[in-house]
Amino acid sequence: MVLYKYYGFNSGLSALKSSLLGFRTPGYFNDPFELSYLDNAEGSDLKLTHMQTRLKNFRESVVILSLTRTPLNPLMWAHYAEEHKGFVIGYQVDTPFLKSRDFNLIPIDGGDVMYTNTKTLHALTLENKELLDHLELTTMFPGDYREAFPELENLARKVFLVKHACWVYEEEVRVVKQSINFTEESGQSPMWCSSSIYCELAPGYGINVIPGLSIFQTPVAIKEVYLGLRNPLLGTYEGQSFEGSIDHALREKSEQEQWEVNAIEMTSGSWELKSKPLKSRALSICKSHYGLRDGVKLTGRDVELLKAKSGTVKPSDEFYISEWRGELYLKKNNNWVK
C-alpha cells in the first residue's frame, strides 16, 4: 500500500535523499483541537481535572506521522507543499516499522482518522478514569498492551484519531508511536531510534530547529514522487539553461530504486489537479542559480572575530558566526575555532 506525504521544496529534497520519516508531538500540530475529542465529559471536578491532565500528557508523550491517501489535493498542495513549490512523496507503508504493534501504539493499518461534527458527551466513570491511566502508561513504555487491556485500542482511537469534520478533505492516515527517543548508540532496535534537526549555537549549546520533530532512522521505501506546479526543478527539466554543474545523485537514486516520477498539472475545464509522468532527469539539481547570491549582513564585531580567528583562508572554506549569551563564536568548516 502506498500513502503520501506533502513537503515544501527543501524539506522534500531532504526526505528524498534520506528516505526517512518525521513524526511530531501533537502539541505542535496546526490544529489546537488535537486530542480533545474526549473533553466533553461529565463527572466530578476531580475526575475532570484528572482527565484534562491525561489529555495534556498525551500531547507530549507520543509522536504522530500524518500521511494521506491522495497526492492530488489542491488545498494540501497550497498549505503543506509550499504553495505548490514542493513535493508529494508516496511511501510503501507495508513495513514492520509502520505496521508492527511492537513498535507502534497505533499502526498504519488502524490509523484512519475519523471525522465528526460533534463531541459526544460521555460520563467519566471510575472505570473510564482507570482506562485513561492505563493508556498513559502505554504511551510511556514500549510494548503491545492490547492483550492485557483490549479496551485500550478503542480508547486510543478516540484520543488520537478523531478530528473535526472540516479536516475531512485531508483523508489522513496516522501512525502513533511512543515518544521514547532512543539514539542509535542506545543498543535498542533501530525502529525506536530517532533524532532531531539540531542547530549548534556555540560549543556545547544548541537548539532544535523544529520543536517536537523526531526523524526516525529506519528508511521507508519511496515508490512515487510528484513535483508541484511551481517546483523549481521543472525549470531544469523543461530545458532552461543553468550555469554551473548538475548534481545527479537524486536522479541516480530514483533510477536505482525505480521511483515513479510525476509532475502536477491543472486540469483544463475543472478545478482538479492531474499528474503526468516525468523522466528521472527531472530530479537532477543545478548547483548554482542565476541572479544575486543571498546577502550576508556582518557587524563590526563579526569582522573583528573573522580577522582574529579565521587564520589562513582558502576559497573553499566555509564560516559560521553565532552569538550565545552575548558572546560571538566562529565555526570554520564545521569545526568551532577556539
Coordinates of C-alpha atoms in Angstrom, one line a residue:
M1 CA 0.0 0.0 0.0
V2 CA 1.3 3.5 -0.9
L3 CA 0.4 6.5 1.2
Y4 CA 1.5 10.1 0.6
K5 CA 3.1 13.0 2.4
Y6 CA 3.3 16.6 1.3
Y7 CA 6.6 18.6 1.6
G8 CA 8.0 22.0 0.9
F9 CA 10.9 22.2 -1.5
N10 CA 13.9 22.0 0.8
S11 CA 12.3 19.5 3.3
G12 CA 11.2 17.4 0.3
L13 CA 14.7 17.2 -1.1
S14 CA 15.9 16.1 2.4
A15 CA 13.2 13.5 2.6
L16 CA 14.0 12.1 -0.9
K17 CA 17.7 11.9 -0.1
S18 CA 17.3 10.2 3.2
S19 CA 14.1 8.1 2.8
L20 CA 13.4 8.9 6.5
L21 CA 10.1 9.9 8.0
G22 CA 9.5 12.6 10.6
F23 CA 7.0 12.2 13.4
R24 CA 5.8 15.1 15.6
T25 CA 4.4 15.6 19.0
P26 CA 0.7 16.7 18.6
G27 CA 1.3 19.7 20.9
Y28 CA 2.9 21.3 17.8
F29 CA 0.2 20.4 15.3
N30 CA -1.5 23.2 13.4
D31 CA -4.9 22.3 14.9
P32 CA -5.3 23.3 18.6
F33 CA -8.2 20.9 19.0
E34 CA -5.9 17.8 18.5
L35 CA -6.6 15.1 21.1
S36 CA -9.5 16.9 22.6
Y37 CA -12.4 14.7 21.5
L38 CA -12.9 13.3 25.0
D39 CA -13.0 16.6 26.8
N40 CA -16.8 16.7 26.5
A41 CA -17.3 14.8 29.7
E42 CA -19.4 14.9 32.8
G43 CA -18.2 13.9 36.3
S44 CA -16.8 15.4 39.5
D45 CA -14.4 18.3 39.3
L46 CA -11.6 16.0 40.5
K47 CA -12.3 13.4 37.7
L48 CA -12.5 16.2 35.1
T49 CA -9.2 17.7 36.2
H50 CA -7.7 14.2 36.1
M51 CA -8.9 13.7 32.5
Q52 CA -7.6 17.0 31.3
T53 CA -4.2 16.3 32.8
R54 CA -4.1 12.9 31.0
L55 CA -5.1 14.6 27.7
K56 CA -2.4 17.2 28.1
N57 CA 0.2 14.5 28.9
F58 CA -0.8 12.6 25.7
R59 CA 0.1 15.7 23.6
E60 CA 3.7 15.3 24.8
S61 CA 4.1 11.6 25.3
V62 CA 3.5 10.4 21.7
V63 CA 4.7 11.3 18.2
I64 CA 2.5 11.1 15.2
L65 CA 3.2 10.5 11.5
S66 CA 0.5 12.1 9.2
L67 CA 0.0 10.6 5.8
T68 CA -2.8 10.9 3.2
R69 CA -4.4 8.7 0.6
T70 CA -4.2 11.3 -2.2
P71 CA -1.3 13.1 -4.0
L72 CA -3.7 15.4 -5.9
N73 CA -5.4 17.6 -3.2
P74 CA -5.2 21.3 -4.3
L75 CA -5.7 22.6 -0.7
M76 CA -2.9 20.3 0.7
W77 CA -0.6 21.4 -2.1
A78 CA -1.2 25.0 -1.1
H79 CA -1.0 24.5 2.7
Y80 CA 1.7 21.8 3.1
A81 CA 3.8 21.9 -0.1
E82 CA 5.0 25.5 0.0
E83 CA 2.3 26.8 -2.4
H84 CA 2.9 24.1 -5.0
K85 CA 6.7 24.6 -4.9
G86 CA 7.3 21.3 -3.1
F87 CA 6.8 17.6 -3.5
V88 CA 4.5 14.8 -2.6
I89 CA 6.2 11.5 -1.8
G90 CA 4.5 8.2 -2.0
Y91 CA 5.8 5.7 0.6
Q92 CA 5.4 1.9 0.6
V93 CA 3.9 1.6 4.1
D94 CA 3.8 -2.2 4.3
T95 CA 6.8 -2.4 6.6
P96 CA 7.1 -3.6 10.2
F97 CA 8.3 -0.1 11.2
L98 CA 4.8 1.3 10.5
K99 CA 2.7 -1.9 10.8
S100 CA 4.1 -3.8 13.8
R101 CA 2.2 -3.4 17.1
D102 CA 5.5 -3.9 18.9
F103 CA 6.7 -0.6 17.6
N104 CA 3.5 1.4 17.2
L105 CA 0.8 2.4 19.6
I106 CA -1.5 2.8 16.6
P107 CA -0.1 1.1 13.5
I108 CA -0.7 2.2 9.9
D109 CA -3.4 -0.4 9.3
G110 CA -5.6 1.1 12.1
G111 CA -4.7 4.7 11.6
D112 CA -7.5 6.1 9.5
V113 CA -8.6 9.4 11.1
M114 CA -12.3 9.7 12.0
Y115 CA -14.1 13.0 11.3
T116 CA -17.1 14.3 13.3
N117 CA -19.1 17.4 13.7
T118 CA -19.8 16.8 17.4
K119 CA -18.1 15.7 20.6
T120 CA -20.2 13.0 22.2
L121 CA -21.0 13.7 25.8
H122 CA -19.7 10.8 28.0
A123 CA -19.7 10.0 31.6
L124 CA -16.3 9.9 33.3
T125 CA -16.7 6.9 35.4
L126 CA -14.1 5.2 37.7
E127 CA -13.6 2.5 35.0
N128 CA -13.0 5.2 32.3
K129 CA -10.6 7.0 34.6
E130 CA -8.6 3.8 35.2
L131 CA -8.5 3.1 31.5
L132 CA -7.1 6.6 30.8
D133 CA -4.4 5.8 33.3
H134 CA -3.6 2.5 31.5
L135 CA -3.4 4.3 28.2
E136 CA -1.0 6.9 29.7
L137 CA 1.3 4.0 30.7
T138 CA 1.2 2.6 27.2
T139 CA 2.5 6.0 25.9
M140 CA 5.4 5.9 28.2
F141 CA 6.8 2.4 27.7
P142 CA 7.2 0.3 24.5
G143 CA 5.2 -2.9 24.0
D144 CA 1.8 -4.1 23.0
Y145 CA -0.7 -3.8 25.9
R146 CA -3.8 -4.7 23.9
E147 CA -4.0 -8.3 25.1
A148 CA -4.0 -7.3 28.7
F149 CA -6.3 -4.3 28.1
P150 CA -8.3 -4.9 25.0
E151 CA -10.4 -1.8 25.6
L152 CA -7.3 0.4 25.1
E153 CA -7.4 0.1 21.3
N154 CA -10.9 1.7 21.1
L155 CA -9.9 4.4 23.6
A156 CA -6.6 5.2 21.8
R157 CA -8.6 5.7 18.5
K158 CA -10.8 8.2 20.2
V159 CA -7.9 10.1 21.7
F160 CA -5.5 10.1 18.7
L161 CA -7.7 9.7 15.6
V162 CA -10.8 11.8 16.0
K163 CA -10.9 15.3 14.3
H164 CA -13.5 17.8 13.3
A165 CA -15.2 17.2 10.0
C166 CA -13.7 20.4 8.5
W167 CA -10.5 18.4 8.0
V168 CA -12.1 15.5 6.1
Y169 CA -10.5 16.7 2.8
E170 CA -7.1 15.6 4.1
E171 CA -8.1 11.9 4.1
E172 CA -5.5 11.5 6.8
V173 CA -3.9 8.2 8.0
R174 CA -1.8 8.2 11.1
V175 CA 0.9 6.2 12.8
V176 CA 1.2 6.8 16.5
K177 CA 4.4 5.9 18.4
Q178 CA 5.6 6.4 21.9
S179 CA 7.9 9.3 22.2
I180 CA 10.9 7.4 23.6
N181 CA 13.7 9.0 21.6
F182 CA 16.4 6.3 21.7
T183 CA 19.6 7.0 19.8
E184 CA 21.5 4.6 17.6
E185 CA 24.1 4.3 20.4
S186 CA 21.5 3.1 22.9
G187 CA 21.5 -0.5 21.7
Q188 CA 17.8 -0.6 21.1
S189 CA 16.1 -1.7 17.9
P190 CA 16.7 0.7 15.1
M191 CA 12.9 1.1 14.8
W192 CA 12.9 3.0 18.1
C193 CA 15.9 5.3 17.2
S194 CA 15.2 8.9 16.2
S195 CA 17.0 12.3 16.0
S196 CA 16.0 15.9 15.8
I197 CA 17.2 18.7 13.5
Y198 CA 19.7 20.3 15.7
C199 CA 21.5 23.7 15.3
E200 CA 24.6 24.2 17.4
L201 CA 24.8 27.8 18.5
A202 CA 28.1 27.6 20.5
P203 CA 30.3 24.8 21.7
G204 CA 28.1 22.6 23.9
Y205 CA 24.9 24.6 23.3
G206 CA 22.2 24.3 20.6
I207 CA 18.5 24.2 19.8
N208 CA 16.1 22.0 18.0
V209 CA 15.3 23.9 14.8
I210 CA 11.8 22.3 14.5
P211 CA 10.5 21.7 18.1
G212 CA 8.7 18.4 18.6
L213 CA 10.0 16.7 15.4
S214 CA 11.5 13.2 15.6
I215 CA 13.2 11.9 12.5
F216 CA 13.3 8.1 12.8
Q217 CA 16.3 6.4 11.5
T218 CA 14.5 3.5 9.7
P219 CA 14.3 4.1 6.0
V220 CA 11.0 3.6 4.3
A221 CA 10.8 2.7 0.6
I222 CA 9.8 5.5 -1.8
K223 CA 7.6 4.5 -4.7
E224 CA 6.2 7.7 -6.2
V225 CA 7.4 11.3 -6.4
Y226 CA 5.3 14.3 -7.5
L227 CA 6.7 17.7 -8.4
G228 CA 4.4 20.7 -7.7
L229 CA 3.2 23.1 -10.4
R230 CA 5.8 25.6 -9.2
N231 CA 8.6 23.2 -8.3
P232 CA 12.0 24.9 -9.3
L233 CA 13.3 21.5 -10.7
L234 CA 10.8 21.7 -13.5
G235 CA 12.7 24.6 -15.0
T236 CA 15.8 22.5 -15.5
Y237 CA 13.7 19.6 -16.8
E238 CA 11.9 21.7 -19.4
G239 CA 15.2 22.8 -21.0
Q240 CA 16.1 26.1 -19.3
S241 CA 19.8 26.5 -19.3
F242 CA 21.6 26.9 -16.0
E243 CA 25.2 27.9 -15.2
G244 CA 27.3 25.6 -13.2
S245 CA 27.3 21.8 -12.7
I246 CA 24.4 19.5 -12.1
D247 CA 24.0 17.1 -9.1
H248 CA 22.7 13.8 -10.4
A249 CA 22.7 11.9 -7.1
L250 CA 18.9 12.1 -6.6
R251 CA 18.3 11.1 -10.2
E252 CA 20.5 8.1 -9.8
K253 CA 18.8 7.1 -6.6
S254 CA 15.4 7.3 -8.2
E255 CA 16.6 5.1 -11.1
Q256 CA 18.1 2.5 -8.7
E257 CA 15.0 2.3 -6.5
Q258 CA 12.6 2.6 -9.5
W259 CA 10.6 5.6 -8.4
E260 CA 7.7 6.8 -10.4
V261 CA 8.4 10.5 -11.0
N262 CA 5.4 12.8 -12.0
A263 CA 4.6 16.4 -12.5
I264 CA 1.4 18.0 -11.2
E265 CA -0.7 19.9 -13.7
M266 CA -4.0 21.8 -13.7
T267 CA -6.9 20.1 -15.4
S268 CA -8.4 22.3 -18.2
G269 CA -12.1 22.9 -17.6
S270 CA -12.2 21.9 -13.9
W271 CA -10.6 22.8 -10.6
E272 CA -8.8 19.4 -10.3
L273 CA -5.2 18.5 -10.4
K274 CA -3.7 15.7 -12.5
S275 CA -0.3 14.2 -12.9
K276 CA 1.9 13.3 -15.9
P277 CA 4.9 11.0 -15.9
L278 CA 8.4 12.6 -16.0
K279 CA 11.8 11.1 -16.7
S280 CA 14.2 10.6 -13.8
R281 CA 16.3 13.5 -15.1
A282 CA 13.7 15.8 -13.5
L283 CA 15.5 15.1 -10.2
S284 CA 18.8 16.5 -11.4
I285 CA 19.7 19.5 -9.3
C286 CA 21.5 22.5 -10.5
K287 CA 24.3 23.5 -8.1
S288 CA 24.2 27.2 -8.9
H289 CA 21.5 29.7 -9.9
Y290 CA 21.1 32.9 -11.8
G291 CA 20.7 36.2 -10.0
L292 CA 22.1 37.6 -6.9
R293 CA 23.6 35.5 -4.1
D294 CA 21.8 35.7 -0.8
G295 CA 23.2 38.7 1.1
V296 CA 25.0 38.3 4.4
K297 CA 25.0 41.2 6.9
L298 CA 28.0 41.4 9.1
T299 CA 28.6 43.8 12.1
G300 CA 31.9 45.3 13.0
R301 CA 32.2 42.7 15.8
D302 CA 31.7 39.9 13.3
V303 CA 34.5 41.2 11.1
E304 CA 36.9 41.6 14.0
L305 CA 36.1 38.0 15.0
L306 CA 36.9 36.8 11.5
K307 CA 40.2 38.7 11.4
A308 CA 41.3 37.4 14.8
K309 CA 40.3 33.7 14.4
S310 CA 39.8 32.8 10.7
G311 CA 43.6 32.0 10.2
T312 CA 44.7 31.1 6.7
V313 CA 41.7 31.3 4.4
K314 CA 41.1 29.2 1.2
P315 CA 38.3 29.9 -1.4
S316 CA 36.6 26.6 -0.4
D317 CA 36.5 27.5 3.4
E318 CA 33.0 27.9 5.0
F319 CA 32.4 30.1 8.0
Y320 CA 29.5 30.3 10.5
I321 CA 29.2 33.0 13.2
S322 CA 26.8 32.7 16.1
E323 CA 26.0 34.6 19.2
W324 CA 25.2 32.9 22.5
R325 CA 24.6 34.9 25.7
G326 CA 26.3 37.9 24.3
E327 CA 29.5 36.2 23.1
L328 CA 30.4 35.5 19.5
Y329 CA 31.5 32.1 18.3
L330 CA 33.1 31.2 14.9
K331 CA 32.8 27.8 13.2
K332 CA 35.2 27.1 10.3
N333 CA 34.5 24.1 8.0
N334 CA 32.1 22.7 10.7
N335 CA 34.6 23.0 13.5
W336 CA 34.5 25.6 16.3
V337 CA 37.5 27.8 16.4
K338 CA 38.9 28.4 19.9

